[in-house]
Backbone as numpy.savetxt, mean C-alpha at the origin, in Angstrom:
# Nx Ny Nz CAx CAy CAz Cx Cy Cz
13.15 21.41 -31.80 13.72 22.08 -30.62 13.78 21.39 -29.03
14.63 20.89 -28.38 14.38 20.43 -26.79 14.87 21.75 -25.63
14.65 21.23 -24.71 14.46 22.25 -24.13 15.94 21.88 -22.74
16.69 22.69 -22.78 17.10 22.62 -21.79 17.46 21.82 -20.30
18.30 20.60 -20.25 17.90 19.75 -18.60 17.95 20.97 -17.67
16.83 20.90 -16.50 17.31 22.06 -15.56 18.38 21.35 -14.57
18.88 22.64 -14.35 19.92 22.91 -13.45 19.30 22.74 -11.91
19.72 21.58 -11.07 19.31 21.21 -9.76 19.72 22.29 -8.75
20.83 23.25 -9.02 20.85 23.68 -8.17 19.99 25.36 -8.06
19.27 25.61 -9.70 18.68 26.78 -9.75 17.18 26.32 -9.03
17.06 24.79 -8.53 15.66 25.01 -7.62 15.00 25.22 -6.16
14.28 25.77 -6.54 13.64 26.23 -5.30 13.88 25.31 -3.86
14.44 24.89 -2.79 13.59 23.86 -2.49 12.89 24.21 -1.14
11.54 22.81 -1.33 10.64 23.72 -0.43 10.47 22.19 0.83
11.00 21.83 0.06 11.07 20.60 1.47 12.03 19.90 2.50
11.90 19.27 3.83 12.65 19.02 4.25 14.07 17.00 3.61
14.75 17.09 4.05 15.07 15.55 3.88 14.29 14.65 4.82
14.00 13.18 4.42 13.23 12.09 5.06 13.15 12.20 6.55
12.04 12.26 7.02 12.30 12.27 8.59 12.05 10.76 8.74
11.51 9.49 7.93 11.16 8.53 8.22 11.94 7.56 7.57
13.07 8.15 7.10 13.67 6.37 6.26 14.94 6.60 7.45
14.77 5.08 7.51 16.09 4.69 8.69 17.55 5.09 8.23
18.62 5.17 9.08 19.83 5.70 8.50 20.35 5.00 6.84
20.70 3.47 7.00 20.93 2.83 6.54 19.71 1.71 5.56
18.51 3.07 5.52 17.89 1.76 4.31 17.45 2.91 3.10
16.95 2.41 1.75 16.69 2.77 0.27 15.52 3.47 0.75
14.67 2.75 1.72 12.78 3.29 1.68 12.47 3.64 3.27
11.44 4.04 2.82 10.84 4.43 4.43 9.37 3.52 4.44
8.80 3.20 3.77 7.91 2.29 4.31 7.40 0.80 2.79
6.47 0.42 3.32 6.47 -0.53 2.56 4.99 -0.16 2.26
4.34 -0.97 1.58 2.91 -1.24 0.39 2.56 -2.57 0.30
1.71 -3.05 1.32 1.59 -4.30 1.02 0.32 -4.83 0.34
0.82 -5.43 -1.02 -0.61 -6.28 -1.79 -0.49 -7.89 -0.94
-1.53 -7.60 -0.17 -2.39 -8.88 0.35 -2.82 -9.77 -0.01
-3.33 -10.98 -0.73 -4.19 -11.62 -1.45 -4.36 -12.81 -0.15
-5.92 -12.86 -0.25 -6.26 -14.07 0.10 -7.07 -15.27 -0.70
-6.13 -16.36 -0.45 -6.49 -17.55 -1.46 -8.21 -17.92 -1.24
-9.16 -17.54 -1.88 -10.07 -18.14 -1.21 -11.32 -19.15 -2.64
-11.56 -20.24 -1.94 -12.08 -20.73 -3.11 -13.11 -19.89 -4.22
-13.02 -18.62 -3.95 -14.30 -17.86 -4.78 -13.77 -17.22 -5.72
-12.24 -16.88 -5.85 -11.02 -16.14 -6.16 -9.96 -15.69 -5.61
-9.28 -15.27 -5.78 -8.56 -13.96 -5.06 -9.14 -12.76 -4.54
-8.55 -12.70 -3.37 -9.02 -11.40 -2.69 -8.35 -10.86 -2.37
-8.52 -9.29 -2.36 -7.08 -8.14 -1.67 -7.53 -7.68 -0.03
-6.96 -7.68 0.33 -6.95 -7.18 1.71 -6.78 -5.35 1.32
-7.80 -5.04 2.41 -7.84 -3.39 2.21 -8.13 -3.40 3.43
-7.89 -1.69 3.40 -8.70 -0.94 5.32 -8.94 0.06 4.84
-9.91 0.61 5.99 -10.29 2.02 5.95 -9.88 2.46 6.96
-9.11 3.98 7.04 -8.67 4.31 7.94 -8.98 5.94 7.71
-9.06 6.27 8.91 -9.54 8.39 8.52 -8.30 8.87 8.87
-8.01 9.96 7.40 -6.82 10.50 7.79 -6.95 12.45 7.55
-6.64 12.56 8.52 -7.19 13.95 9.10 -6.64 15.24 7.71
-5.61 14.36 7.04 -5.27 16.19 6.15 -5.51 16.00 5.44
-6.71 15.29 4.85 -7.41 15.68 3.71 -9.71 15.41 4.27
-9.50 14.31 5.79 -10.58 14.94 6.46 -11.79 13.64 5.79
-10.99 12.59 5.55 -11.88 11.44 4.66 -10.90 10.11 5.61
-11.98 9.73 5.66 -11.74 7.80 5.65 -11.55 7.97 4.34
-10.07 6.55 4.27 -9.19 6.48 2.94 -9.62 4.65 3.04
-9.45 4.33 1.37 -9.17 3.06 1.63 -8.22 2.40 0.74
-7.14 2.25 1.56 -6.05 1.51 1.60 -5.12 0.09 1.62
-4.19 -0.11 0.64 -3.43 -1.79 1.28 -3.20 -1.50 2.36
-2.64 -1.97 3.21 -1.76 -2.31 4.32 -0.42 -1.58 4.23
-0.19 -1.22 4.70 1.10 -0.15 4.74 2.09 0.08 6.06
3.24 0.74 6.02 3.97 1.08 7.15 5.01 1.31 6.82
5.91 2.06 7.97 7.29 2.49 8.12 8.26 1.28 8.16
9.35 1.48 7.24 10.64 0.41 7.77 11.22 0.41 9.31
11.69 -0.41 10.30 12.11 -0.30 11.27 14.01 0.06 10.93
14.24 0.28 11.57 15.86 -0.03 11.09 16.50 -1.23 11.11
17.49 -1.20 10.49 18.34 -2.73 10.25 17.03 -3.98 9.61
15.31 -3.83 9.29 14.83 -4.33 9.04 14.67 -4.27 7.06
13.92 -5.47 6.77 14.17 -5.32 5.13 12.58 -4.92 4.22
12.46 -4.86 3.66 10.84 -4.49 3.18 10.12 -6.04 3.29
10.50 -6.80 3.22 9.77 -7.41 3.07 9.28 -8.50 4.78
10.91 -8.25 4.83 10.18 -8.54 6.74 9.32 -7.35 7.54
9.05 -6.20 6.91 8.80 -5.03 6.94 7.17 -5.14 6.62
6.79 -5.90 5.71 5.62 -6.24 5.02 5.61 -7.05 5.87
5.91 -8.61 6.04 4.91 -9.31 6.75 4.48 -8.87 8.22
5.62 -7.95 8.56 5.35 -7.41 10.25 4.29 -6.76 10.05
3.99 -5.31 9.04 3.36 -4.90 9.29 1.89 -5.32 8.94
1.62 -6.36 8.07 0.50 -6.88 7.65 -0.16 -7.39 8.79
0.32 -8.47 9.64 0.21 -8.72 11.08 -0.26 -7.54 12.09
0.64 -6.78 12.45 -0.13 -6.18 12.97 -1.15 -4.83 12.64
-1.65 -4.56 11.52 -2.87 -3.88 10.95 -4.11 -4.49 10.77
-3.21 -6.05 10.15 -4.89 -6.43 9.86 -4.93 -8.23 10.50
-4.00 -8.77 11.13 -3.54 -9.93 11.77 -3.66 -10.94 11.17
-3.50 -10.81 9.63 -3.03 -12.09 8.67 -1.40 -12.16 8.87
-1.17 -13.43 8.69 0.01 -13.72 8.48 -0.02 -14.07 7.47
1.12 -13.66 6.74 1.40 -13.78 5.64 2.64 -14.37 5.05
3.04 -14.51 3.54 3.90 -15.02 3.43 4.68 -14.22 2.06
5.64 -13.87 2.20 6.39 -13.74 0.91 5.69 -14.00 -0.28
5.67 -13.22 -1.79 4.85 -14.07 -2.97 6.08 -14.19 -4.08
6.67 -12.82 -3.73 7.39 -12.99 -4.70 8.96 -11.51 -3.95
9.19 -11.64 -4.86 10.99 -10.47 -5.00 9.80 -9.48 -4.40
10.76 -8.32 -3.37 10.34 -7.04 -3.74 10.33 -6.02 -5.02
9.36 -5.51 -5.29 9.45 -4.43 -6.25 10.49 -3.50 -6.38
10.14 -2.82 -7.47 10.95 -1.47 -7.71 10.85 -0.19 -6.34
11.81 0.17 -6.01 10.96 1.72 -5.31 10.39 2.59 -5.99
9.61 2.99 -5.55 8.19 3.83 -5.67 8.60 5.27 -4.98
8.70 6.29 -5.90 8.42 7.85 -4.89 7.02 7.62 -5.07
6.34 8.09 -3.94 4.49 8.64 -3.71 4.47 9.95 -4.68
5.48 10.88 -4.42 4.98 11.95 -5.02 6.42 12.51 -4.94
7.16 12.39 -6.24 8.33 12.96 -6.08 8.16 14.36 -6.57
6.91 15.15 -7.15 7.16 16.77 -7.19 6.51 17.64 -6.09
6.33 16.96 -4.88 6.02 17.50 -3.94 7.01 16.89 -2.82
7.31 15.72 -2.76 7.97 15.06 -1.77 8.84 14.06 -2.16
9.68 13.24 -0.84 10.91 12.57 -1.54 10.35 11.02 -0.80
9.11 10.85 -0.09 9.11 9.59 0.08 8.77 8.17 -0.81
8.97 7.33 -0.33 8.50 6.09 -0.84 8.89 4.59 -0.39
8.76 4.02 -1.37 8.04 2.36 -0.77 9.47 1.56 -1.86
8.63 -0.12 -1.14 8.56 -0.94 -2.06 7.36 -1.75 -1.56
5.85 -1.66 -3.11 5.02 -2.76 -2.82 5.58 -4.03 -2.55
4.90 -4.73 -1.68 5.40 -6.16 -1.67 4.17 -7.15 -1.43
4.57 -8.32 -2.26 3.51 -8.74 -3.03 3.38 -10.33 -1.25
1.82 -10.53 -0.99 2.19 -11.17 0.00 1.36 -12.14 -0.34
1.33 -13.25 -0.08 -0.08 -14.41 0.07 -0.44 -14.69 1.20
-1.83 -14.79 1.37 -2.24 -15.27 3.07 -2.94 -16.20 2.93
-2.77 -17.89 3.43 -3.07 -18.98 3.73 -4.59 -19.07 4.52
-5.29 -18.96 3.91 -6.16 -18.66 4.90 -6.86 -20.45 5.59
-6.00 -21.51 5.13 -6.53 -22.56 6.18 -5.43 -22.81 7.13
-4.56 -21.54 7.32 -4.09 -21.51 8.48 -5.01 -20.83 9.70
-4.69 -21.68 10.92 -5.59 -21.58 12.37 -5.74 -19.82 12.68
-4.18 -19.36 12.28 -4.21 -17.62 12.89 -4.86 -17.05 11.90
-5.27 -17.32 10.76 -5.76 -16.44 9.65 -7.61 -16.72 9.58
-7.68 -17.59 10.80 -9.31 -17.65 10.52 -9.73 -16.82 11.18
-9.47 -16.51 11.84 -10.06 -14.63 13.27 -8.80 -14.12 13.29
-8.38 -13.40 12.01 -8.00 -12.38 12.24 -7.46 -11.27 14.02
-6.69 -11.05 14.26 -7.04 -9.78 15.20 -5.67 -9.01 14.94
-5.72 -8.29 14.77 -4.77 -6.81 14.84 -4.20 -6.71 16.24
-2.78 -5.72 15.42 -2.36 -5.55 16.67 -1.86 -4.21 16.65
-3.13 -3.39 16.79 -3.07 -1.48 16.38 -2.59 -0.78 17.64
-1.92 -0.18 17.40 -1.01 1.17 18.26 -1.99 1.77 18.65
-1.55 2.42 19.27 -3.27 3.55 20.69 -4.16 3.94 19.64
-2.77 5.27 18.13 -3.35 6.10 17.49 -4.26 5.55 16.18
-4.04 3.91 15.90 -4.16 3.02 14.82 -5.87 3.08 15.28
-6.72 3.58 14.36 -8.10 3.21 13.92 -8.28 2.21 12.49
-8.52 1.05 12.65 -8.36 0.90 11.17 -9.44 -0.35 11.05
-10.37 -0.25 9.74 -10.93 -1.50 9.82 -10.51 -1.42 8.43
-10.58 -3.61 8.68 -9.60 -4.19 7.71 -11.04 -4.90 6.73
-11.25 -5.04 5.61 -11.77 -5.99 4.79 -11.16 -6.25 3.47
-11.77 -7.36 3.14 -11.06 -7.84 1.39 -12.12 -7.62 0.34
-11.87 -7.90 -0.74 -12.43 -7.76 -2.10 -12.49 -8.49 -3.05
-13.01 -8.86 -3.81 -12.47 -9.76 -5.49 -11.63 -8.55 -5.90
-10.76 -9.65 -6.55 -10.03 -8.97 -7.16 -10.46 -8.16 -8.54
-11.32 -9.32 -8.91 -11.82 -8.60 -10.17 -13.04 -7.34 -10.15
-13.21 -7.17 -8.89 -13.98 -6.06 -8.99 -13.67 -5.04 -8.04
-12.37 -4.72 -7.95 -11.43 -4.24 -7.33 -12.52 -2.37 -8.19
-12.22 -2.33 -9.68 -11.98 -0.87 -10.13 -13.10 -0.65 -9.91
-14.37 -1.18 -10.23 -15.89 -1.17 -10.12 -16.07 -0.85 -8.25
-15.25 -1.41 -7.18 -15.75 -0.82 -6.01 -14.96 0.19 -5.51
-13.74 0.97 -6.22 -13.38 2.38 -6.02 -14.18 2.77 -6.54
-15.06 2.75 -7.51 -15.86 4.25 -8.10 -16.82 4.25 -6.91
-17.74 2.81 -6.83 -18.83 2.68 -5.77 -17.92 3.20 -4.49
-17.00 2.99 -4.32 -16.21 3.81 -2.56 -16.07 5.15 -3.16
-16.02 5.76 -3.45 -16.30 7.01 -4.06 -16.88 8.21 -3.92
-18.35 7.24 -4.75 -19.45 7.71 -4.68 -20.57 7.76 -3.43
-19.56 6.51 -2.58 -20.19 6.93 -1.14 -19.57 8.32 -0.21
-18.34 8.19 -0.49 -17.31 9.49 0.20 -16.35 9.11 0.39
-15.49 7.77 0.51 -14.06 7.64 0.77 -13.49 7.75 0.27
-11.98 8.34 0.32 -11.45 8.59 -0.70 -10.39 7.42 -0.63
-9.96 7.44 -2.01 -9.10 6.07 -2.61 -7.66 6.83 -2.51
-7.04 5.61 -1.95 -5.49 5.72 -1.45 -4.92 5.44 -3.25
-4.04 6.23 -3.98 -3.28 6.25 -5.61 -2.59 4.59 -5.37
-2.33 4.10 -4.37 -2.17 2.95 -4.30 -3.29 1.55 -4.79
-4.13 2.07 -4.54 -5.61 1.32 -4.60 -5.82 1.64 -5.52
-5.89 2.93 -6.07 -6.59 3.07 -7.63 -5.69 3.06 -8.42
-4.16 2.55 -8.40 -3.58 2.76 -9.57 -3.53 1.00 -10.18
-3.45 0.30 -8.68 -3.50 -1.52 -8.92 -4.88 -1.26 -9.73
-6.52 -1.17 -9.42 -7.02 -0.91 -9.91 -7.55 -0.62 -11.33
-6.97 0.06 -11.68 -7.05 0.87 -12.88 -5.60 0.28 -13.78
-5.09 -0.42 -13.21 -3.91 -1.68 -13.84 -4.80 -2.59 -14.01
-5.42 -3.24 -13.35 -6.23 -4.79 -13.67 -7.35 -4.25 -14.77
-7.95 -2.67 -14.23 -8.69 -2.84 -15.80 -8.18 -2.78 -16.88
-7.27 -2.05 -16.97 -6.02 -2.20 -17.98 -6.07 -3.44 -18.80
-5.75 -4.14 -18.07 -5.45 -5.77 -18.82 -6.52 -6.44 -18.78
-7.68 -5.84 -18.12 -9.08 -6.43 -18.57 -9.34 -6.19 -19.90
-9.95 -4.67 -20.08 -9.70 -4.53 -21.85 -9.42 -4.30 -22.77
-8.20 -4.69 -22.61 -6.45 -4.63 -23.23 -6.64 -6.58 -23.35
-6.91 -7.20 -22.86 -6.95 -8.89 -22.72 -5.63 -9.37 -22.53
-5.38 -8.49 -21.85 -3.87 -8.86 -21.54 -3.79 -9.74 -20.70
């Protein structure tokens, strides 16, 4: 026996429409999977940022809002430069639209894969261009160690952003199942 599909008109609306999405855009923002090509293996660019709603420092991937008239790819390259100082190039097509927490809000994003060429002079000593209200510590960690690192960071009291945790879980699933 199946349950009937819910009638959207019966739902109690407890949120408002998007306040961050540009009028002509399908997305609010981008999350950036920025990979540093190093001789020791690929490393992912991460950042530590204090988030008042949870009163914790969060381990995150670089991310940001899409500006009006800007594509997800353009936004990702811009935000990466602003938040980390790294100059990156688009590694592949932009991913699918992902909803952050559709049971709670309608914010969404594209994950954008960016490669950072470490031989470029601009990437030797990157200098973020943070807004006055941003306080971000940028670092990188080997992709192969991300799952274990997330467990360690959590023990140390950091919060793990869902995008970082999901990526780490995906890498661990692929490793365990030899995919």
